[in-house]
Each structure stands twice: as C-alpha cells, then as structure tokens.
PDB file of C-alpha atoms in Angstrom:
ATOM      1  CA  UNK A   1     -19.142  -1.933   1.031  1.00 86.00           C
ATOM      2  CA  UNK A   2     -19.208  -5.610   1.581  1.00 91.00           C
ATOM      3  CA  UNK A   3     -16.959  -6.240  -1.437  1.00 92.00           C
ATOM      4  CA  UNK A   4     -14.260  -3.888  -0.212  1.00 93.00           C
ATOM      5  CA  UNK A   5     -14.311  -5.739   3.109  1.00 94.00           C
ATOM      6  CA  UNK A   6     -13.925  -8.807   1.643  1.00 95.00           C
ATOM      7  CA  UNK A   7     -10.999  -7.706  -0.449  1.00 94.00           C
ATOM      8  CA  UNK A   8      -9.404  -6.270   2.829  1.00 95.00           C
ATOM      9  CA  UNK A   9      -9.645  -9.365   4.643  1.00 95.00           C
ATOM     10  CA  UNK A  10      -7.860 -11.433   1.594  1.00 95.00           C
ATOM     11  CA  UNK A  11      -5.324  -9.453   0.656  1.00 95.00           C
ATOM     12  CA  UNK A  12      -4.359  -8.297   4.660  1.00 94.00           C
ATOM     13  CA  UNK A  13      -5.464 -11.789   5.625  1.00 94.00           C
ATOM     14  CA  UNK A  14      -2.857 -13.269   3.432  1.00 94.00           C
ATOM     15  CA  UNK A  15       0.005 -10.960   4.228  1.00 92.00           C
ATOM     16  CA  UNK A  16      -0.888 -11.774   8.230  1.00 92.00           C
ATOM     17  CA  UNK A  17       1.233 -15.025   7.352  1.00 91.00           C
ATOM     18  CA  UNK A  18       4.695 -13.739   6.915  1.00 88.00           C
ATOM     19  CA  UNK A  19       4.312 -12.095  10.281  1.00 86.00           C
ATOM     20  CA  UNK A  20       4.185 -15.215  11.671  1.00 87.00           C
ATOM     21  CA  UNK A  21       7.316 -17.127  11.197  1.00 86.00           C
ATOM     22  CA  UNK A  22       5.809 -20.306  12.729  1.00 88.00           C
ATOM     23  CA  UNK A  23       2.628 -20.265  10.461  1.00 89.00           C
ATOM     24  CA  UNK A  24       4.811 -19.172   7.067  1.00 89.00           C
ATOM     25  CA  UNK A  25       7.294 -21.917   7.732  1.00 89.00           C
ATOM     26  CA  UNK A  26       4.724 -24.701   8.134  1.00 91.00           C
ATOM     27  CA  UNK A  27       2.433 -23.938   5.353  1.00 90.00           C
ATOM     28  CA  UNK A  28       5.951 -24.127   3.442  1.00 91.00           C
ATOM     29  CA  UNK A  29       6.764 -27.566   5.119  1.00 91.00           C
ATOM     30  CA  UNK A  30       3.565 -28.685   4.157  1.00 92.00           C
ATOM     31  CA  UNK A  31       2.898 -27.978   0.629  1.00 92.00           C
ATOM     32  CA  UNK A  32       6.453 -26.880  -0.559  1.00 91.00           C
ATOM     33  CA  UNK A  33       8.238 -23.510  -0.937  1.00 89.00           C
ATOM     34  CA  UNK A  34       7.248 -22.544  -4.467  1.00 92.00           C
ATOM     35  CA  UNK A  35       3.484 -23.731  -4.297  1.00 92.00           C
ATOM     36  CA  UNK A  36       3.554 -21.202  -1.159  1.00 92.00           C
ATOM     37  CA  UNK A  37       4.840 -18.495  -3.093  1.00 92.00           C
ATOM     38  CA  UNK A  38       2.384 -19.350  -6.011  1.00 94.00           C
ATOM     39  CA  UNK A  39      -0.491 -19.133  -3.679  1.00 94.00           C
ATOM     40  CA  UNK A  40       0.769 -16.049  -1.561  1.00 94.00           C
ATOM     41  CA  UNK A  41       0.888 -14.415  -4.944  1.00 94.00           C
ATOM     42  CA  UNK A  42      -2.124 -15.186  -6.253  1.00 96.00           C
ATOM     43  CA  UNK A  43      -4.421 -14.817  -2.919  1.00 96.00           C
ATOM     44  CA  UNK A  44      -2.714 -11.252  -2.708  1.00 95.00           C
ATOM     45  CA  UNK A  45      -3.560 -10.159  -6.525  1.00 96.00           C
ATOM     46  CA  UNK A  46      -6.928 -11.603  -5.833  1.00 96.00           C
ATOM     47  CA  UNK A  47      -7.600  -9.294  -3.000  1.00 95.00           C
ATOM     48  CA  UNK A  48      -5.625  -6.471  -4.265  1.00 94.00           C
ATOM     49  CA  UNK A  49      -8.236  -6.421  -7.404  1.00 94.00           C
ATOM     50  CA  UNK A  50     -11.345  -7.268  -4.968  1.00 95.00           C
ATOM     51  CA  UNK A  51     -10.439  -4.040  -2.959  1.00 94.00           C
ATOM     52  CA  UNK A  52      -9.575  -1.569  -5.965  1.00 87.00           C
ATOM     53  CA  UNK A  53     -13.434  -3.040  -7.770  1.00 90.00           C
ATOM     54  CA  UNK A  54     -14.810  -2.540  -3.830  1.00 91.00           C
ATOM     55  CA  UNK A  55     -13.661   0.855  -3.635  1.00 87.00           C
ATOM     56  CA  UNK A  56     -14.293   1.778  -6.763  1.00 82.00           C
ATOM     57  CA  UNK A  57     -17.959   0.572  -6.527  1.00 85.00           C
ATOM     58  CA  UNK A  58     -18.339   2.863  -3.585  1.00 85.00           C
ATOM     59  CA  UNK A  59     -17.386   5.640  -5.638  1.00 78.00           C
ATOM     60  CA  UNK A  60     -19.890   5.502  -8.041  1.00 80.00           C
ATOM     61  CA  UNK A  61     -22.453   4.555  -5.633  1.00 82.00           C
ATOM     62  CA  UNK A  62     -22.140   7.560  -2.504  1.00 78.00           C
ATOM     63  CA  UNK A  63     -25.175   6.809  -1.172  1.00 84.00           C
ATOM     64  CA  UNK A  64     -23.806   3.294  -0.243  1.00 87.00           C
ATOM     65  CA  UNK A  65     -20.263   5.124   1.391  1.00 89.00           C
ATOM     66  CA  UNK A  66     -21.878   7.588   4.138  1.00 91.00           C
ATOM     67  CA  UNK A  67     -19.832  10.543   5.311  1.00 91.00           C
ATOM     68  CA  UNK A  68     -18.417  10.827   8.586  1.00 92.00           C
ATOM     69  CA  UNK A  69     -16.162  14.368   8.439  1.00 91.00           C
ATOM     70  CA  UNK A  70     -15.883  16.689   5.636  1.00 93.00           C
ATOM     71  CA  UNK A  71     -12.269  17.212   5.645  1.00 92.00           C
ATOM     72  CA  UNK A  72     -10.716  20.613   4.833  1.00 93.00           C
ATOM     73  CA  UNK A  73      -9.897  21.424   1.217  1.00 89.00           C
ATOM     74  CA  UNK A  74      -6.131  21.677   2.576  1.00 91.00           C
ATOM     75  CA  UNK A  75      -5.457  18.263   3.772  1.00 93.00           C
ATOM     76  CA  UNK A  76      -5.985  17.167  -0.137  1.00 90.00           C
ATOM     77  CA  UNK A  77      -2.930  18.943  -0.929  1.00 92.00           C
ATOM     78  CA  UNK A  78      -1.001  17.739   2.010  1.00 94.00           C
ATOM     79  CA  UNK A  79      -1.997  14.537   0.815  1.00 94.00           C
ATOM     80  CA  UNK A  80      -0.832  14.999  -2.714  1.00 93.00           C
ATOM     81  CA  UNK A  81       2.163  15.997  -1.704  1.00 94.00           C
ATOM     82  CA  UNK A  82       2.866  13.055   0.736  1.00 96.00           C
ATOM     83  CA  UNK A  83       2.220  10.931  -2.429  1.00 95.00           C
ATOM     84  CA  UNK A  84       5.833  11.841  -4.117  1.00 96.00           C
ATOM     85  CA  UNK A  85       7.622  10.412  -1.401  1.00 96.00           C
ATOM     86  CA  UNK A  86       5.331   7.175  -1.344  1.00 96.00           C
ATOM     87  CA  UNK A  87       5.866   6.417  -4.677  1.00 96.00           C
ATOM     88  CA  UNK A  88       9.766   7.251  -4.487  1.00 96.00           C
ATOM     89  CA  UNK A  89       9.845   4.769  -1.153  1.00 96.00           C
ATOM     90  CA  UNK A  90       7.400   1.953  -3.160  1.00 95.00           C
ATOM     91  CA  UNK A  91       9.764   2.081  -5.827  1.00 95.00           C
ATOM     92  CA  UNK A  92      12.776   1.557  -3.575  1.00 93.00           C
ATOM     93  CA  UNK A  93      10.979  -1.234  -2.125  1.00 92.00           C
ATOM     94  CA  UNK A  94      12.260  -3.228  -5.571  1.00 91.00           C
ATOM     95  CA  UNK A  95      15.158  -1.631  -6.908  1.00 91.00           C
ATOM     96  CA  UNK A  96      18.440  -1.902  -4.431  1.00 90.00           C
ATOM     97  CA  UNK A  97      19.337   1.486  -3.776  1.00 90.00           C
ATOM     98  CA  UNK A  98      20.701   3.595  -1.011  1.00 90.00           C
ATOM     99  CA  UNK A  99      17.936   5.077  -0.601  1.00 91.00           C
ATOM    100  CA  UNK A 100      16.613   1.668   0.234  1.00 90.00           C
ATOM    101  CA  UNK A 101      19.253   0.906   2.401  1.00 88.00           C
ATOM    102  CA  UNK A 102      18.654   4.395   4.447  1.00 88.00           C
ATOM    103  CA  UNK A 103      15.282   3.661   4.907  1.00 88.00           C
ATOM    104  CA  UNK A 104      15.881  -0.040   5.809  1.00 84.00           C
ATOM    105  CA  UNK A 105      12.118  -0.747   4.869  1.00 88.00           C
ATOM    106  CA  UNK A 106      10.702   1.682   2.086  1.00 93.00           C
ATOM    107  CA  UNK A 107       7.508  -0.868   1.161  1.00 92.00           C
ATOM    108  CA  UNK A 108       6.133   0.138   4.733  1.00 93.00           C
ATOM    109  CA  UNK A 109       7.143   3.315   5.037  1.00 95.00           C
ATOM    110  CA  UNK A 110       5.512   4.159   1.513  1.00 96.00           C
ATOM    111  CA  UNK A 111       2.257   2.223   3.076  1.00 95.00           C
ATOM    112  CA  UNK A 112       2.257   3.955   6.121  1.00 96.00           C
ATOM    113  CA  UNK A 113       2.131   7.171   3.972  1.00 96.00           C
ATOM    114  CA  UNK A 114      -0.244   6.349   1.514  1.00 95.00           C
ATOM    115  CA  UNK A 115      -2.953   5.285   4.167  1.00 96.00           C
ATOM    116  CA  UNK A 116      -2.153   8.166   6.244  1.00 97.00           C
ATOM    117  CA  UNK A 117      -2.387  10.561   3.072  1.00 95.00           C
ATOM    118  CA  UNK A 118      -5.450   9.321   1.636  1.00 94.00           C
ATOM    119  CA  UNK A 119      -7.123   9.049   5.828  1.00 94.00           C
ATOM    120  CA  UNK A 120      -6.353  12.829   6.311  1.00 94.00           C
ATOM    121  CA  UNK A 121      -8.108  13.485   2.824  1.00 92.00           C
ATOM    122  CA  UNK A 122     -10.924  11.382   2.532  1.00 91.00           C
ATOM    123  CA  UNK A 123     -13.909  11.727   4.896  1.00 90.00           C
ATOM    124  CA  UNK A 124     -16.147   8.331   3.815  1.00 91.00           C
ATOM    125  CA  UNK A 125     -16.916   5.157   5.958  1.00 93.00           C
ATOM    126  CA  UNK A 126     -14.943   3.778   2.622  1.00 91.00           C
ATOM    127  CA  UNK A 127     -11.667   5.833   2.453  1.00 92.00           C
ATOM    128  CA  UNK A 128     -11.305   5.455   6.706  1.00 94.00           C
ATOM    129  CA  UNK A 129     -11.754   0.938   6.311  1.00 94.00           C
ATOM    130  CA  UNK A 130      -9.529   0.876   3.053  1.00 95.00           C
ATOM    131  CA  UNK A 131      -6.980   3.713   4.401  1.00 95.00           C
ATOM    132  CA  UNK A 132      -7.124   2.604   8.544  1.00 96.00           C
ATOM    133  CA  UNK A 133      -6.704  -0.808   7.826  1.00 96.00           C
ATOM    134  CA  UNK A 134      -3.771  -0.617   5.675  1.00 96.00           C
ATOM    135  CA  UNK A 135      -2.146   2.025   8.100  1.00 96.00           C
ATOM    136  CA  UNK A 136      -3.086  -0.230  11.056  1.00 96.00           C
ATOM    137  CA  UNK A 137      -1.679  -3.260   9.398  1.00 94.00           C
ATOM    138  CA  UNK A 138       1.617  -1.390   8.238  1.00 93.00           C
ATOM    139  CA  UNK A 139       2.377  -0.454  11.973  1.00 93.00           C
ATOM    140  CA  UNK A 140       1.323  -3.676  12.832  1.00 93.00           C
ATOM    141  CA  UNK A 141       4.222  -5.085   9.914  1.00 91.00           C
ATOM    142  CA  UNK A 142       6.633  -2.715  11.822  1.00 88.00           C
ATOM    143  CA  UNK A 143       6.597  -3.838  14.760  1.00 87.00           C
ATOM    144  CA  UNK A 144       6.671  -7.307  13.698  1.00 85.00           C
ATOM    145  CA  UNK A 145       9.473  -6.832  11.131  1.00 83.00           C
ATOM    146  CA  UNK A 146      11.838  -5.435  14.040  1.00 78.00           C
ATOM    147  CA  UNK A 147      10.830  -8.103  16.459  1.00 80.00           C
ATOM    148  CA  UNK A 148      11.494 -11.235  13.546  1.00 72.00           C
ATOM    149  CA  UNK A 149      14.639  -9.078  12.371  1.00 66.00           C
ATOM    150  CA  UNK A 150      13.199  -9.381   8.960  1.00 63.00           C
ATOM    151  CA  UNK A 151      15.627  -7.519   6.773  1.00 59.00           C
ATOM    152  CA  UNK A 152      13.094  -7.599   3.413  1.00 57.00           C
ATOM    153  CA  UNK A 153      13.526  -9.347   0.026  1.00 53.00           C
ATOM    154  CA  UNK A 154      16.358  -7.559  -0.899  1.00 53.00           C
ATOM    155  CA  UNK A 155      18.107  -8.156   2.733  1.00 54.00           C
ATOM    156  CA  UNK A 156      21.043  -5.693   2.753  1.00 56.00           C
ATOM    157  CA  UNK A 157      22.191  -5.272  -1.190  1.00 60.00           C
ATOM    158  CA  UNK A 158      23.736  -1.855  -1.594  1.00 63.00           C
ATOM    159  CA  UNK A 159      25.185  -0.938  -5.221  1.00 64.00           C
ATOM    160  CA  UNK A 160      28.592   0.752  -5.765  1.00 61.00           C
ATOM    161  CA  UNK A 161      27.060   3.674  -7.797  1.00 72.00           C
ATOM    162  CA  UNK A 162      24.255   6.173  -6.610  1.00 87.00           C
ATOM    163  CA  UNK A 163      22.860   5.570 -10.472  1.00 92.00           C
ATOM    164  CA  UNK A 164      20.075   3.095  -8.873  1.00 91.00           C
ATOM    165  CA  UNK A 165      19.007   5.922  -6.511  1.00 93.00           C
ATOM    166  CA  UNK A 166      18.513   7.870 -10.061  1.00 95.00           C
ATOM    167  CA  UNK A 167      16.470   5.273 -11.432  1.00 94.00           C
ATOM    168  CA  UNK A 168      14.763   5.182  -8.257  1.00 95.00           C
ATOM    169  CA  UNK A 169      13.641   8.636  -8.161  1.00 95.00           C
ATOM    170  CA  UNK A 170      13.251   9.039 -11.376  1.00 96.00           C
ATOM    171  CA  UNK A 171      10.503   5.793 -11.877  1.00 96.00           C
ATOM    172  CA  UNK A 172       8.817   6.879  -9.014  1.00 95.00           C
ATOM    173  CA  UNK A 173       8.170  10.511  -9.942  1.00 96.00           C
ATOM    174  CA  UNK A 174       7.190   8.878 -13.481  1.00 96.00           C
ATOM    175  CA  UNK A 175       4.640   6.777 -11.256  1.00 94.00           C
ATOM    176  CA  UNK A 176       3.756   9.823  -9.202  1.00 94.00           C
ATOM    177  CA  UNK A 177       2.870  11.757 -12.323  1.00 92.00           C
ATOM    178  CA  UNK A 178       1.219   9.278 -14.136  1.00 92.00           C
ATOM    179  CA  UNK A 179      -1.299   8.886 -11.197  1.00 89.00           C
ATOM    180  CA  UNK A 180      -1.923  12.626 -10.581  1.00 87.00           C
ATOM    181  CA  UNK A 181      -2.804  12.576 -14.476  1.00 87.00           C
ATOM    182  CA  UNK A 182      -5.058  10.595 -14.791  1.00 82.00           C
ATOM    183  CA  UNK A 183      -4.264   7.050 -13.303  1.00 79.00           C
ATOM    184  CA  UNK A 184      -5.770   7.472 -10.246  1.00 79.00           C
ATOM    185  CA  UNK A 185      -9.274   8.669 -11.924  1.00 75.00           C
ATOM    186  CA  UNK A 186      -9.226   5.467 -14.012  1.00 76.00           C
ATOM    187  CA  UNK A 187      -8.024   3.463 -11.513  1.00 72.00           C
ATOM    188  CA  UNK A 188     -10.543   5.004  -8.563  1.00 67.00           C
ATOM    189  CA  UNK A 189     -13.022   6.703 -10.079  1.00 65.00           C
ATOM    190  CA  UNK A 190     -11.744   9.931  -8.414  1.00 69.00           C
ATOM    191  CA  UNK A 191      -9.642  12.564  -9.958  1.00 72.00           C
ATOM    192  CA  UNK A 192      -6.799  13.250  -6.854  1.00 75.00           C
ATOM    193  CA  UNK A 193      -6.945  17.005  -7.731  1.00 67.00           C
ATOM    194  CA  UNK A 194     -10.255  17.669  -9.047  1.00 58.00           C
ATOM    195  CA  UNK A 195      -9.345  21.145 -10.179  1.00 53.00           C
ATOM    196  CA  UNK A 196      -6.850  20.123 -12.504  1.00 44.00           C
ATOM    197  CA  UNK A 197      -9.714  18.296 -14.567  1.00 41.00           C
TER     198      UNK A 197
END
C-alpha cells in the first residue's frame, strides 16, 4: 500500500504545480524553462510507474488491499463501457480535433471518467486511494483550469477537415480494445472483464 501512496503523492504532487501559476512561473525563473519541463516530465513518469508497480503489488497481494464494499457485478460493465469514451477524450487530449475543441478539456474529462469508472467498480482500500485521488484531483484541475483560464497545450487549434476527429476515434477505440484484450491484465494484474478470459 505504501508504495502506491508514494507514487500518488509524486505524480499528483508534481502536477499540483501548474495549478499554481505563481509556483510554476518561479520554479521556471529559477532554474530555466526547459530544465522545468525536463524535471516535470521526469518526476511525473517516475510516479506514474511507482503507482502502476503500487497497484499492481496490491493485486497480487489481497490480503495487503482489504475490502470495503463488494460492488455489484453491474457496475463492471458500466465501467467498461465508460472506458470508450475515456480513451476517445485521452486521445483528443493530443491530437487537435473538434472533438477537442467541443470538449474544451478532454485530458480531464477522460480522468474524471476513468477514476469514476474504475471507483464504481472496484471495492478495495486500493482501487478507492488510486481512483478517489485522481477523481478528486481532476475536479480539483477543473476548477483551477477555469479560474487561471488555462486553455491546455494545444490552446484553441481547430483543423479545417473533420479527418483528425477520425484519427481521433479511431486511435482511441484501437487503445480501448487493446486494453480490454489484454493490456489491462498485463498492465494491472486484473483482467477488466474476467469472463472474457
């Protein structure tokens, strides 16, 4: 348990800074724009791989993740089916799209989903610090996003043709599927849909 918290409070620790323009800005002032970037990067991948080993851990190791509800067999499916859009709205998070530009903030959005899919589904101390954290922190983003006026990386690109929205859907259907099938169980430990095993 103690090495998925630790990979929580990286990786969320780290992405705490954009929030705060004041913070970001002088940490850039200080040691330079790129070196920022380098660090941001490499702090997030850090935690990001610190949290998936955590979790994973936990996995094979139940009688270290107690069980607080036993959700209904239901709210799996509901939760695999909230995944299509996530991974439609993650990819759109990259690609300029207008999809993108509909959603003004698809990386959140997708986030927001994910944790919420995975919270309804999942019934371990595990699943509700990994899953509530990063839904807490995405609403926290939100909010924070509309009070900065953040517009994202891609700020307000829109292409001529709807044959980005294409590659949008298509990638992350592609991404979808390839988790369903056996991504997720190599990546978690956990098949999403056991019965399809």
């Amino acid at each position: 348990m103690m090495v998925l918290i630790v990979g929580l409070i990286l990786f969320l620790g780290v992405h705490l800074v954009p929030t705060s323009p004041e913070l970001r800005d002088g940490l850039k002032e200080r040691i330079g724009e790129v070196p920022y970037k380098i660090i941001f990067s490499l702090l997030s991948l850090i935690g990001l791989v610190v949290i998936v080993l955590g979790y994973h851990k936990l996995q094979l190791h139940p009688g270290k993740n107690p069980i607080l509800w036993e959700p209904p067999v239901w709210t799996r499916h509901i939760a695999v089916a909230l995944m299509l859009p996530a991974m439609i709205l993650l990819v759109a998070s990259v690609i300029p799209s207008r999809i993108r530009t509909a959603v003004r903030h698809p990386m959140l959005i997708a986030i927001k989903t994910w944790a919420f899919a995975h919270l309804i589904a999942n019934g371990d101390l595990g699943a509700l610090l990994l899953f509530g954290s990063f839904l807490a922190f995405a609403v926290y983003d939100r909010v924070s996003v509309k009070r900065r006026g953040a517009q994202g990386p891609l700020g307000n690109a829109v292409p001529s043709s709807s044959i980005n929205d294409v590659i949008v859907v298509v990638l992350g259907v592609a991404l979808y599927a390839a988790l369903l099938l056996g991504g997720h169980q190599w990546l978690m430990g956990v098949s999403p849909m056991p019965e399809l095993g």
